[in-house]
């Protein structure tokens, strides 16, 4: 029959338990504590690296203008439509030139008559039947008639409104057969070529940002990223916003980009 010693001697069992606990605590004290794990290195490096500075940009055409009617009259035909491309020198608008042509015919008749009178005065002067004053007045009449002919020739040349450069139409202000006055807007044109970008950056960047600085631009409408470079820097800082205006150009042509789009420019190394 087995006998439980702890039951026979409870004080001895309790003492043994205390000795075992003390030994365990001593071993724990002698074992060096594990060092605390450092923070993630990648996260720390990412936090320390400066993030690219971003500013909003607006895409502009290489050039733009508003064509106005140089002479009053009626539009005979529009040769372009909205967004239609054209080449330099192409006729965009044809004006009805019947009236200037009729005036030109009258001016040519007046010029011929004035020339005949001038030549007659010269012959009479040779016969001493006309004075120098009469000859001079006849010559002035010829010059005046010639100036009228040149004027109407110029007006007729303005009846065909031509493109100043390659581009596209951005807006039509008139339609065919409309009557317009001199100076009335006809077409808004945008020029083909490398697109421009307008942006305002902090004036503190001036010490780092130079002409030709290349940066990336992400356009909202396309979702694509393109390269551009600084083309012009304004000579004055806005004292209210503490920014300076820049003009940049795309490094190459992108058919999917159109004037009026906007996006975000990212600059690295700015301080």
PDB file of C-alpha atoms in Angstrom:
ATOM      1  CA  UNK A   1       0.000   0.000   0.000  1.00  0.00           C
ATOM      2  CA  UNK A   2       1.575   3.295  -1.182  1.00  0.00           C
ATOM      3  CA  UNK A   3       1.812   6.283   1.100  1.00  0.00           C
ATOM      4  CA  UNK A   4       1.464   9.991  -0.082  1.00  0.00           C
ATOM      5  CA  UNK A   5       4.542  11.728   1.420  1.00  0.00           C
ATOM      6  CA  UNK A   6       3.070  15.190   0.914  1.00  0.00           C
ATOM      7  CA  UNK A   7       0.170  14.202   3.055  1.00  0.00           C
ATOM      8  CA  UNK A   8       2.506  12.875   5.754  1.00  0.00           C
ATOM      9  CA  UNK A   9       4.780  15.945   5.778  1.00  0.00           C
ATOM     10  CA  UNK A  10       3.010  19.002   4.385  1.00  0.00           C
ATOM     11  CA  UNK A  11       5.662  21.404   5.696  1.00  0.00           C
ATOM     12  CA  UNK A  12       8.403  19.598   3.745  1.00  0.00           C
ATOM     13  CA  UNK A  13       6.363  19.752   0.463  1.00  0.00           C
ATOM     14  CA  UNK A  14       5.726  23.460   0.862  1.00  0.00           C
ATOM     15  CA  UNK A  15       9.444  24.108   1.414  1.00  0.00           C
ATOM     16  CA  UNK A  16      10.369  22.214  -1.719  1.00  0.00           C
ATOM     17  CA  UNK A  17       7.940  24.262  -3.754  1.00  0.00           C
ATOM     18  CA  UNK A  18       9.406  27.499  -2.430  1.00  0.00           C
ATOM     19  CA  UNK A  19      12.936  26.350  -3.358  1.00  0.00           C
ATOM     20  CA  UNK A  20      11.862  25.479  -6.903  1.00  0.00           C
ATOM     21  CA  UNK A  21      10.197  28.912  -7.357  1.00  0.00           C
ATOM     22  CA  UNK A  22      13.292  30.750  -6.151  1.00  0.00           C
ATOM     23  CA  UNK A  23      15.513  28.803  -8.540  1.00  0.00           C
ATOM     24  CA  UNK A  24      13.234  29.621 -11.451  1.00  0.00           C
ATOM     25  CA  UNK A  25      13.311  33.347 -10.611  1.00  0.00           C
ATOM     26  CA  UNK A  26      17.112  33.320 -10.404  1.00  0.00           C
ATOM     27  CA  UNK A  27      17.386  31.694 -13.825  1.00  0.00           C
ATOM     28  CA  UNK A  28      15.092  34.305 -15.303  1.00  0.00           C
ATOM     29  CA  UNK A  29      17.171  37.099 -13.824  1.00  0.00           C
ATOM     30  CA  UNK A  30      20.418  35.684 -15.292  1.00  0.00           C
ATOM     31  CA  UNK A  31      18.939  35.283 -18.849  1.00  0.00           C
ATOM     32  CA  UNK A  32      19.433  38.596 -20.794  1.00  0.00           C
ATOM     33  CA  UNK A  33      16.226  40.211 -21.992  1.00  0.00           C
ATOM     34  CA  UNK A  34      15.612  40.086 -25.763  1.00  0.00           C
ATOM     35  CA  UNK A  35      16.205  43.489 -27.377  1.00  0.00           C
ATOM     36  CA  UNK A  36      13.146  45.394 -28.588  1.00  0.00           C
ATOM     37  CA  UNK A  37      12.486  44.998 -32.303  1.00  0.00           C
ATOM     38  CA  UNK A  38      13.265  48.152 -34.237  1.00  0.00           C
ATOM     39  CA  UNK A  39      10.569  49.769 -36.382  1.00  0.00           C
ATOM     40  CA  UNK A  40      10.239  48.601 -39.952  1.00  0.00           C
ATOM     41  CA  UNK A  41      13.256  49.865 -41.902  1.00  0.00           C
ATOM     42  CA  UNK A  42      11.325  50.327 -45.143  1.00  0.00           C
ATOM     43  CA  UNK A  43       8.645  52.412 -43.465  1.00  0.00           C
ATOM     44  CA  UNK A  44      11.257  54.575 -41.746  1.00  0.00           C
ATOM     45  CA  UNK A  45      13.136  55.166 -44.999  1.00  0.00           C
ATOM     46  CA  UNK A  46       9.928  56.012 -46.799  1.00  0.00           C
ATOM     47  CA  UNK A  47       9.025  58.511 -44.105  1.00  0.00           C
ATOM     48  CA  UNK A  48      12.491  60.093 -44.223  1.00  0.00           C
ATOM     49  CA  UNK A  49      12.588  60.427 -48.042  1.00  0.00           C
ATOM     50  CA  UNK A  50      10.994  63.694 -49.207  1.00  0.00           C
ATOM     51  CA  UNK A  51       7.837  63.192 -51.237  1.00  0.00           C
ATOM     52  CA  UNK A  52       7.673  64.829 -54.708  1.00  0.00           C
ATOM     53  CA  UNK A  53       6.137  68.288 -54.604  1.00  0.00           C
ATOM     54  CA  UNK A  54       2.932  68.559 -56.638  1.00  0.00           C
ATOM     55  CA  UNK A  55       1.111  71.507 -58.209  1.00  0.00           C
ATOM     56  CA  UNK A  56      -1.866  71.793 -60.547  1.00  0.00           C
ATOM     57  CA  UNK A  57      -1.260  72.511 -64.244  1.00  0.00           C
ATOM     58  CA  UNK A  58      -3.430  73.675 -67.135  1.00  0.00           C
ATOM     59  CA  UNK A  59      -2.793  72.548 -70.722  1.00  0.00           C
ATOM     60  CA  UNK A  60      -2.686  75.375 -73.283  1.00  0.00           C
ATOM     61  CA  UNK A  61      -2.326  75.366 -77.076  1.00  0.00           C
ATOM     62  CA  UNK A  62       0.936  76.327 -78.773  1.00  0.00           C
ATOM     63  CA  UNK A  63      -0.862  79.480 -79.923  1.00  0.00           C
ATOM     64  CA  UNK A  64      -4.391  80.809 -80.238  1.00  0.00           C
ATOM     65  CA  UNK A  65      -6.185  83.740 -81.821  1.00  0.00           C
ATOM     66  CA  UNK A  66      -9.592  85.113 -82.749  1.00  0.00           C
ATOM     67  CA  UNK A  67     -10.136  85.834 -86.437  1.00  0.00           C
ATOM     68  CA  UNK A  68     -12.322  88.898 -87.009  1.00  0.00           C
ATOM     69  CA  UNK A  69     -13.903  90.214 -90.165  1.00  0.00           C
ATOM     70  CA  UNK A  70     -11.595  92.815 -91.739  1.00  0.00           C
ATOM     71  CA  UNK A  71     -14.405  94.280 -93.869  1.00  0.00           C
ATOM     72  CA  UNK A  72     -18.181  94.559 -93.504  1.00  0.00           C
ATOM     73  CA  UNK A  73     -20.214  92.245 -95.696  1.00  0.00           C
ATOM     74  CA  UNK A  74     -21.985  88.933 -96.027  1.00  0.00           C
ATOM     75  CA  UNK A  75     -20.321  85.568 -95.453  1.00  0.00           C
ATOM     76  CA  UNK A  76     -20.460  83.553 -98.657  1.00  0.00           C
ATOM     77  CA  UNK A  77     -19.101  80.294 -97.205  1.00  0.00           C
ATOM     78  CA  UNK A  78     -17.400  78.815 -94.168  1.00  0.00           C
ATOM     79  CA  UNK A  79     -14.749  76.308 -95.205  1.00  0.00           C
ATOM     80  CA  UNK A  80     -14.134  74.840 -91.727  1.00  0.00           C
ATOM     81  CA  UNK A  81     -16.110  73.198 -88.942  1.00  0.00           C
ATOM     82  CA  UNK A  82     -15.658  72.844 -85.215  1.00  0.00           C
ATOM     83  CA  UNK A  83     -12.398  71.033 -84.471  1.00  0.00           C
ATOM     84  CA  UNK A  84     -11.540  70.548 -88.142  1.00  0.00           C
ATOM     85  CA  UNK A  85      -7.771  70.811 -88.815  1.00  0.00           C
ATOM     86  CA  UNK A  86      -6.431  73.190 -91.455  1.00  0.00           C
ATOM     87  CA  UNK A  87      -3.108  74.135 -93.015  1.00  0.00           C
ATOM     88  CA  UNK A  88      -1.369  77.496 -93.082  1.00  0.00           C
ATOM     89  CA  UNK A  89      -2.687  79.685 -95.876  1.00  0.00           C
ATOM     90  CA  UNK A  90      -5.921  77.736 -96.361  1.00  0.00           C
ATOM     91  CA  UNK A  91      -9.073  79.814 -96.955  1.00  0.00           C
ATOM     92  CA  UNK A  92     -11.229  79.576 -93.834  1.00  0.00           C
ATOM     93  CA  UNK A  93     -13.959  82.104 -94.620  1.00  0.00           C
ATOM     94  CA  UNK A  94     -15.088  83.539 -97.977  1.00  0.00           C
ATOM     95  CA  UNK A  95     -16.877  86.899 -97.958  1.00  0.00           C
ATOM     96  CA  UNK A  96     -19.258  88.171-100.602  1.00  0.00           C
ATOM     97  CA  UNK A  97     -17.126  90.687-102.527  1.00  0.00           C
ATOM     98  CA  UNK A  98     -19.562  91.904-105.199  1.00  0.00           C
ATOM     99  CA  UNK A  99     -19.659  95.449-103.808  1.00  0.00           C
ATOM    100  CA  UNK A 100     -15.864  95.896-103.459  1.00  0.00           C
ATOM    101  CA  UNK A 101     -15.396  94.526-106.971  1.00  0.00           C
ATOM    102  CA  UNK A 102     -17.908  97.045-108.338  1.00  0.00           C
ATOM    103  CA  UNK A 103     -16.143  99.841-106.490  1.00  0.00           C
ATOM    104  CA  UNK A 104     -12.850  98.603-107.895  1.00  0.00           C
ATOM    105  CA  UNK A 105     -14.235  98.825-111.442  1.00  0.00           C
ATOM    106  CA  UNK A 106     -15.355 102.408-110.781  1.00  0.00           C
ATOM    107  CA  UNK A 107     -11.962 103.313-109.348  1.00  0.00           C
ATOM    108  CA  UNK A 108     -10.175 101.860-112.369  1.00  0.00           C
ATOM    109  CA  UNK A 109     -12.387 103.944-114.674  1.00  0.00           C
ATOM    110  CA  UNK A 110     -11.587 107.066-112.669  1.00  0.00           C
ATOM    111  CA  UNK A 111      -7.892 106.219-112.857  1.00  0.00           C
ATOM    112  CA  UNK A 112      -8.056 105.844-116.622  1.00  0.00           C
ATOM    113  CA  UNK A 113      -9.825 109.197-116.994  1.00  0.00           C
ATOM    114  CA  UNK A 114      -7.352 110.937-114.703  1.00  0.00           C
ATOM    115  CA  UNK A 115      -4.458 109.474-116.673  1.00  0.00           C
ATOM    116  CA  UNK A 116      -5.908 110.740-119.953  1.00  0.00           C
ATOM    117  CA  UNK A 117      -6.311 114.233-118.541  1.00  0.00           C
ATOM    118  CA  UNK A 118      -2.785 114.215-117.206  1.00  0.00           C
ATOM    119  CA  UNK A 119      -1.337 113.189-120.554  1.00  0.00           C
ATOM    120  CA  UNK A 120      -3.426 115.849-122.304  1.00  0.00           C
ATOM    121  CA  UNK A 121      -2.151 118.505-119.910  1.00  0.00           C
ATOM    122  CA  UNK A 122       1.394 117.417-120.643  1.00  0.00           C
ATOM    123  CA  UNK A 123       0.834 117.817-124.384  1.00  0.00           C
ATOM    124  CA  UNK A 124      -0.791 121.205-123.833  1.00  0.00           C
ATOM    125  CA  UNK A 125       2.123 122.247-121.651  1.00  0.00           C
ATOM    126  CA  UNK A 126       4.435 121.446-124.551  1.00  0.00           C
ATOM    127  CA  UNK A 127       2.349 123.764-126.691  1.00  0.00           C
ATOM    128  CA  UNK A 128       2.400 126.360-123.905  1.00  0.00           C
ATOM    129  CA  UNK A 129      -1.364 126.038-123.492  1.00  0.00           C
ATOM    130  CA  UNK A 130      -1.295 124.632-119.938  1.00  0.00           C
ATOM    131  CA  UNK A 131       0.466 125.926-116.883  1.00  0.00           C
ATOM    132  CA  UNK A 132       2.659 123.983-114.483  1.00  0.00           C
ATOM    133  CA  UNK A 133      -0.087 124.184-111.872  1.00  0.00           C
ATOM    134  CA  UNK A 134      -2.611 122.504-114.180  1.00  0.00           C
ATOM    135  CA  UNK A 135      -0.149 119.697-114.918  1.00  0.00           C
ATOM    136  CA  UNK A 136       0.537 119.214-111.203  1.00  0.00           C
ATOM    137  CA  UNK A 137      -3.182 119.037-110.404  1.00  0.00           C
ATOM    138  CA  UNK A 138      -3.714 116.461-113.144  1.00  0.00           C
ATOM    139  CA  UNK A 139      -0.861 114.381-111.729  1.00  0.00           C
ATOM    140  CA  UNK A 140      -2.427 114.553-108.250  1.00  0.00           C
ATOM    141  CA  UNK A 141      -5.738 113.313-109.682  1.00  0.00           C
ATOM    142  CA  UNK A 142      -3.942 110.304-111.182  1.00  0.00           C
ATOM    143  CA  UNK A 143      -2.280 109.503-107.847  1.00  0.00           C
ATOM    144  CA  UNK A 144      -5.607 109.755-106.021  1.00  0.00           C
ATOM    145  CA  UNK A 145      -7.322 107.434-108.503  1.00  0.00           C
ATOM    146  CA  UNK A 146      -4.485 104.915-108.190  1.00  0.00           C
ATOM    147  CA  UNK A 147      -4.796 104.991-104.383  1.00  0.00           C
ATOM    148  CA  UNK A 148      -8.517 104.212-104.693  1.00  0.00           C
ATOM    149  CA  UNK A 149      -7.719 101.231-106.917  1.00  0.00           C
ATOM    150  CA  UNK A 150      -5.148  99.958-104.383  1.00  0.00           C
ATOM    151  CA  UNK A 151      -7.674 100.357-101.557  1.00  0.00           C
ATOM    152  CA  UNK A 152     -10.364  98.291-103.272  1.00  0.00           C
ATOM    153  CA  UNK A 153      -7.825  95.687-104.323  1.00  0.00           C
ATOM    154  CA  UNK A 154      -6.852  95.351-100.659  1.00  0.00           C
ATOM    155  CA  UNK A 155     -10.487  95.051 -99.577  1.00  0.00           C
ATOM    156  CA  UNK A 156     -11.072  92.304-102.134  1.00  0.00           C
ATOM    157  CA  UNK A 157      -8.018  90.439-100.851  1.00  0.00           C
ATOM    158  CA  UNK A 158      -9.568  90.553 -97.374  1.00  0.00           C
ATOM    159  CA  UNK A 159     -12.680  88.780 -98.638  1.00  0.00           C
ATOM    160  CA  UNK A 160     -10.754  85.498 -98.431  1.00  0.00           C
ATOM    161  CA  UNK A 161      -9.734  85.027 -94.796  1.00  0.00           C
ATOM    162  CA  UNK A 162      -6.795  82.627 -94.610  1.00  0.00           C
ATOM    163  CA  UNK A 163      -5.250  80.575 -91.802  1.00  0.00           C
ATOM    164  CA  UNK A 164      -2.181  82.203 -90.193  1.00  0.00           C
ATOM    165  CA  UNK A 165      -0.690  78.793 -89.285  1.00  0.00           C
ATOM    166  CA  UNK A 166      -1.550  75.086 -89.014  1.00  0.00           C
ATOM    167  CA  UNK A 167      -4.212  74.435 -86.421  1.00  0.00           C
ATOM    168  CA  UNK A 168      -7.836  73.679 -85.601  1.00  0.00           C
ATOM    169  CA  UNK A 169     -11.010  75.648 -85.041  1.00  0.00           C
ATOM    170  CA  UNK A 170     -12.024  75.949 -81.398  1.00  0.00           C
ATOM    171  CA  UNK A 171     -15.212  78.008 -81.801  1.00  0.00           C
ATOM    172  CA  UNK A 172     -17.474  79.267 -84.593  1.00  0.00           C
ATOM    173  CA  UNK A 173     -19.022  82.682 -83.964  1.00  0.00           C
ATOM    174  CA  UNK A 174     -20.849  82.942 -87.309  1.00  0.00           C
ATOM    175  CA  UNK A 175     -22.546  80.847 -89.966  1.00  0.00           C
ATOM    176  CA  UNK A 176     -22.693  81.012 -93.752  1.00  0.00           C
ATOM    177  CA  UNK A 177     -24.756  83.848 -95.270  1.00  0.00           C
ATOM    178  CA  UNK A 178     -24.593  85.950 -92.098  1.00  0.00           C
ATOM    179  CA  UNK A 179     -23.956  89.670 -92.485  1.00  0.00           C
ATOM    180  CA  UNK A 180     -21.099  90.867 -90.308  1.00  0.00           C
ATOM    181  CA  UNK A 181     -19.497  94.192 -89.529  1.00  0.00           C
ATOM    182  CA  UNK A 182     -15.814  95.047 -89.639  1.00  0.00           C
ATOM    183  CA  UNK A 183     -14.056  93.734 -86.537  1.00  0.00           C
ATOM    184  CA  UNK A 184     -16.751  91.186 -85.649  1.00  0.00           C
ATOM    185  CA  UNK A 185     -15.281  87.855 -84.363  1.00  0.00           C
ATOM    186  CA  UNK A 186     -15.625  84.959 -86.801  1.00  0.00           C
ATOM    187  CA  UNK A 187     -13.528  82.017 -85.538  1.00  0.00           C
ATOM    188  CA  UNK A 188     -11.447  80.993 -82.531  1.00  0.00           C
ATOM    189  CA  UNK A 189      -8.331  79.138 -83.662  1.00  0.00           C
ATOM    190  CA  UNK A 190      -5.769  77.048 -81.785  1.00  0.00           C
ATOM    191  CA  UNK A 191      -2.349  76.351 -83.219  1.00  0.00           C
ATOM    192  CA  UNK A 192      -0.923  72.889 -83.802  1.00  0.00           C
ATOM    193  CA  UNK A 193       2.404  71.947 -82.219  1.00  0.00           C
ATOM    194  CA  UNK A 194       3.840  71.112 -78.824  1.00  0.00           C
ATOM    195  CA  UNK A 195       1.314  71.976 -76.139  1.00  0.00           C
ATOM    196  CA  UNK A 196       2.096  74.457 -73.394  1.00  0.00           C
ATOM    197  CA  UNK A 197       1.391  74.173 -69.678  1.00  0.00           C
ATOM    198  CA  UNK A 198       0.695  76.944 -67.225  1.00  0.00           C
ATOM    199  CA  UNK A 199       1.335  76.455 -63.502  1.00  0.00           C
ATOM    200  CA  UNK A 200       2.123  78.402 -60.347  1.00  0.00           C
ATOM    201  CA  UNK A 201       4.802  77.084 -57.994  1.00  0.00           C
ATOM    202  CA  UNK A 202       6.036  78.318 -54.586  1.00  0.00           C
ATOM    203  CA  UNK A 203       8.453  81.212 -54.940  1.00  0.00           C
ATOM    204  CA  UNK A 204      10.885  79.387 -52.612  1.00  0.00           C
ATOM    205  CA  UNK A 205      11.644  77.004 -55.501  1.00  0.00           C
ATOM    206  CA  UNK A 206      13.372  79.720 -57.506  1.00  0.00           C
ATOM    207  CA  UNK A 207      16.780  78.847 -56.071  1.00  0.00           C
ATOM    208  CA  UNK A 208      16.429  75.266 -57.349  1.00  0.00           C
ATOM    209  CA  UNK A 209      14.124  75.532 -60.368  1.00  0.00           C
ATOM    210  CA  UNK A 210      15.871  76.556 -63.580  1.00  0.00           C
ATOM    211  CA  UNK A 211      15.038  76.830 -67.266  1.00  0.00           C
ATOM    212  CA  UNK A 212      14.844  73.421 -68.919  1.00  0.00           C
ATOM    213  CA  UNK A 213      13.961  71.614 -65.675  1.00  0.00           C
ATOM    214  CA  UNK A 214      12.175  68.368 -66.607  1.00  0.00           C
ATOM    215  CA  UNK A 215       9.204  67.125 -64.578  1.00  0.00           C
ATOM    216  CA  UNK A 216       6.333  64.633 -64.877  1.00  0.00           C
ATOM    217  CA  UNK A 217       2.704  65.579 -65.473  1.00  0.00           C
ATOM    218  CA  UNK A 218      -0.282  63.289 -64.919  1.00  0.00           C
ATOM    219  CA  UNK A 219      -3.336  64.475 -66.844  1.00  0.00           C
ATOM    220  CA  UNK A 220      -6.723  63.905 -65.231  1.00  0.00           C
ATOM    221  CA  UNK A 221      -8.639  63.283 -68.456  1.00  0.00           C
ATOM    222  CA  UNK A 222      -6.290  60.603 -69.831  1.00  0.00           C
ATOM    223  CA  UNK A 223      -4.807  59.186 -66.618  1.00  0.00           C
ATOM    224  CA  UNK A 224      -1.416  59.054 -68.349  1.00  0.00           C
ATOM    225  CA  UNK A 225       1.894  60.585 -67.270  1.00  0.00           C
ATOM    226  CA  UNK A 226       3.927  62.743 -69.649  1.00  0.00           C
ATOM    227  CA  UNK A 227       7.206  64.647 -69.515  1.00  0.00           C
ATOM    228  CA  UNK A 228       7.446  68.426 -69.754  1.00  0.00           C
ATOM    229  CA  UNK A 229      10.175  70.992 -69.245  1.00  0.00           C
ATOM    230  CA  UNK A 230      10.198  74.552 -67.968  1.00  0.00           C
ATOM    231  CA  UNK A 231      10.112  76.970 -70.894  1.00  0.00           C
ATOM    232  CA  UNK A 232       9.566  80.371 -69.273  1.00  0.00           C
ATOM    233  CA  UNK A 233       9.704  81.771 -65.727  1.00  0.00           C
ATOM    234  CA  UNK A 234       7.819  84.924 -64.827  1.00  0.00           C
ATOM    235  CA  UNK A 235       9.940  87.862 -63.796  1.00  0.00           C
ATOM    236  CA  UNK A 236       7.711  88.737 -60.828  1.00  0.00           C
ATOM    237  CA  UNK A 237       6.546  86.883 -57.716  1.00  0.00           C
ATOM    238  CA  UNK A 238       2.927  87.196 -56.608  1.00  0.00           C
ATOM    239  CA  UNK A 239       3.301  88.847 -53.165  1.00  0.00           C
ATOM    240  CA  UNK A 240      -0.086  87.608 -51.947  1.00  0.00           C
ATOM    241  CA  UNK A 241       0.197  83.884 -52.725  1.00  0.00           C
ATOM    242  CA  UNK A 242       4.022  83.797 -52.663  1.00  0.00           C
ATOM    243  CA  UNK A 243       4.023  81.889 -55.963  1.00  0.00           C
ATOM    244  CA  UNK A 244       5.592  82.457 -59.357  1.00  0.00           C
ATOM    245  CA  UNK A 245       4.070  81.608 -62.718  1.00  0.00           C
ATOM    246  CA  UNK A 246       5.796  79.124 -65.025  1.00  0.00           C
ATOM    247  CA  UNK A 247       5.231  78.117 -68.616  1.00  0.00           C
ATOM    248  CA  UNK A 248       6.306  74.654 -69.704  1.00  0.00           C
ATOM    249  CA  UNK A 249       6.248  72.707 -72.970  1.00  0.00           C
ATOM    250  CA  UNK A 250       5.743  69.027 -73.616  1.00  0.00           C
ATOM    251  CA  UNK A 251       8.951  67.254 -74.604  1.00  0.00           C
ATOM    252  CA  UNK A 252       7.152  65.621 -77.549  1.00  0.00           C
ATOM    253  CA  UNK A 253       3.779  65.643 -79.276  1.00  0.00           C
ATOM    254  CA  UNK A 254       0.861  63.630 -77.841  1.00  0.00           C
ATOM    255  CA  UNK A 255      -2.252  63.377 -80.051  1.00  0.00           C
ATOM    256  CA  UNK A 256      -4.424  62.346 -77.098  1.00  0.00           C
ATOM    257  CA  UNK A 257      -3.878  65.665 -75.309  1.00  0.00           C
ATOM    258  CA  UNK A 258      -6.073  68.684 -75.980  1.00  0.00           C
ATOM    259  CA  UNK A 259      -5.941  72.292 -74.762  1.00  0.00           C
ATOM    260  CA  UNK A 260      -8.045  72.856 -71.666  1.00  0.00           C
ATOM    261  CA  UNK A 261      -7.107  69.585 -69.960  1.00  0.00           C
ATOM    262  CA  UNK A 262      -5.582  69.778 -66.491  1.00  0.00           C
ATOM    263  CA  UNK A 263      -3.548  67.584 -64.192  1.00  0.00           C
ATOM    264  CA  UNK A 264      -0.846  67.379 -61.536  1.00  0.00           C
ATOM    265  CA  UNK A 265       2.847  68.150 -62.003  1.00  0.00           C
ATOM    266  CA  UNK A 266       5.408  66.393 -59.798  1.00  0.00           C
ATOM    267  CA  UNK A 267       8.748  68.028 -59.039  1.00  0.00           C
ATOM    268  CA  UNK A 268      11.602  66.238 -57.282  1.00  0.00           C
ATOM    269  CA  UNK A 269      14.461  67.823 -55.389  1.00  0.00           C
ATOM    270  CA  UNK A 270      12.630  71.050 -54.604  1.00  0.00           C
ATOM    271  CA  UNK A 271      13.399  72.841 -51.371  1.00  0.00           C
TER     272      UNK A 271
END
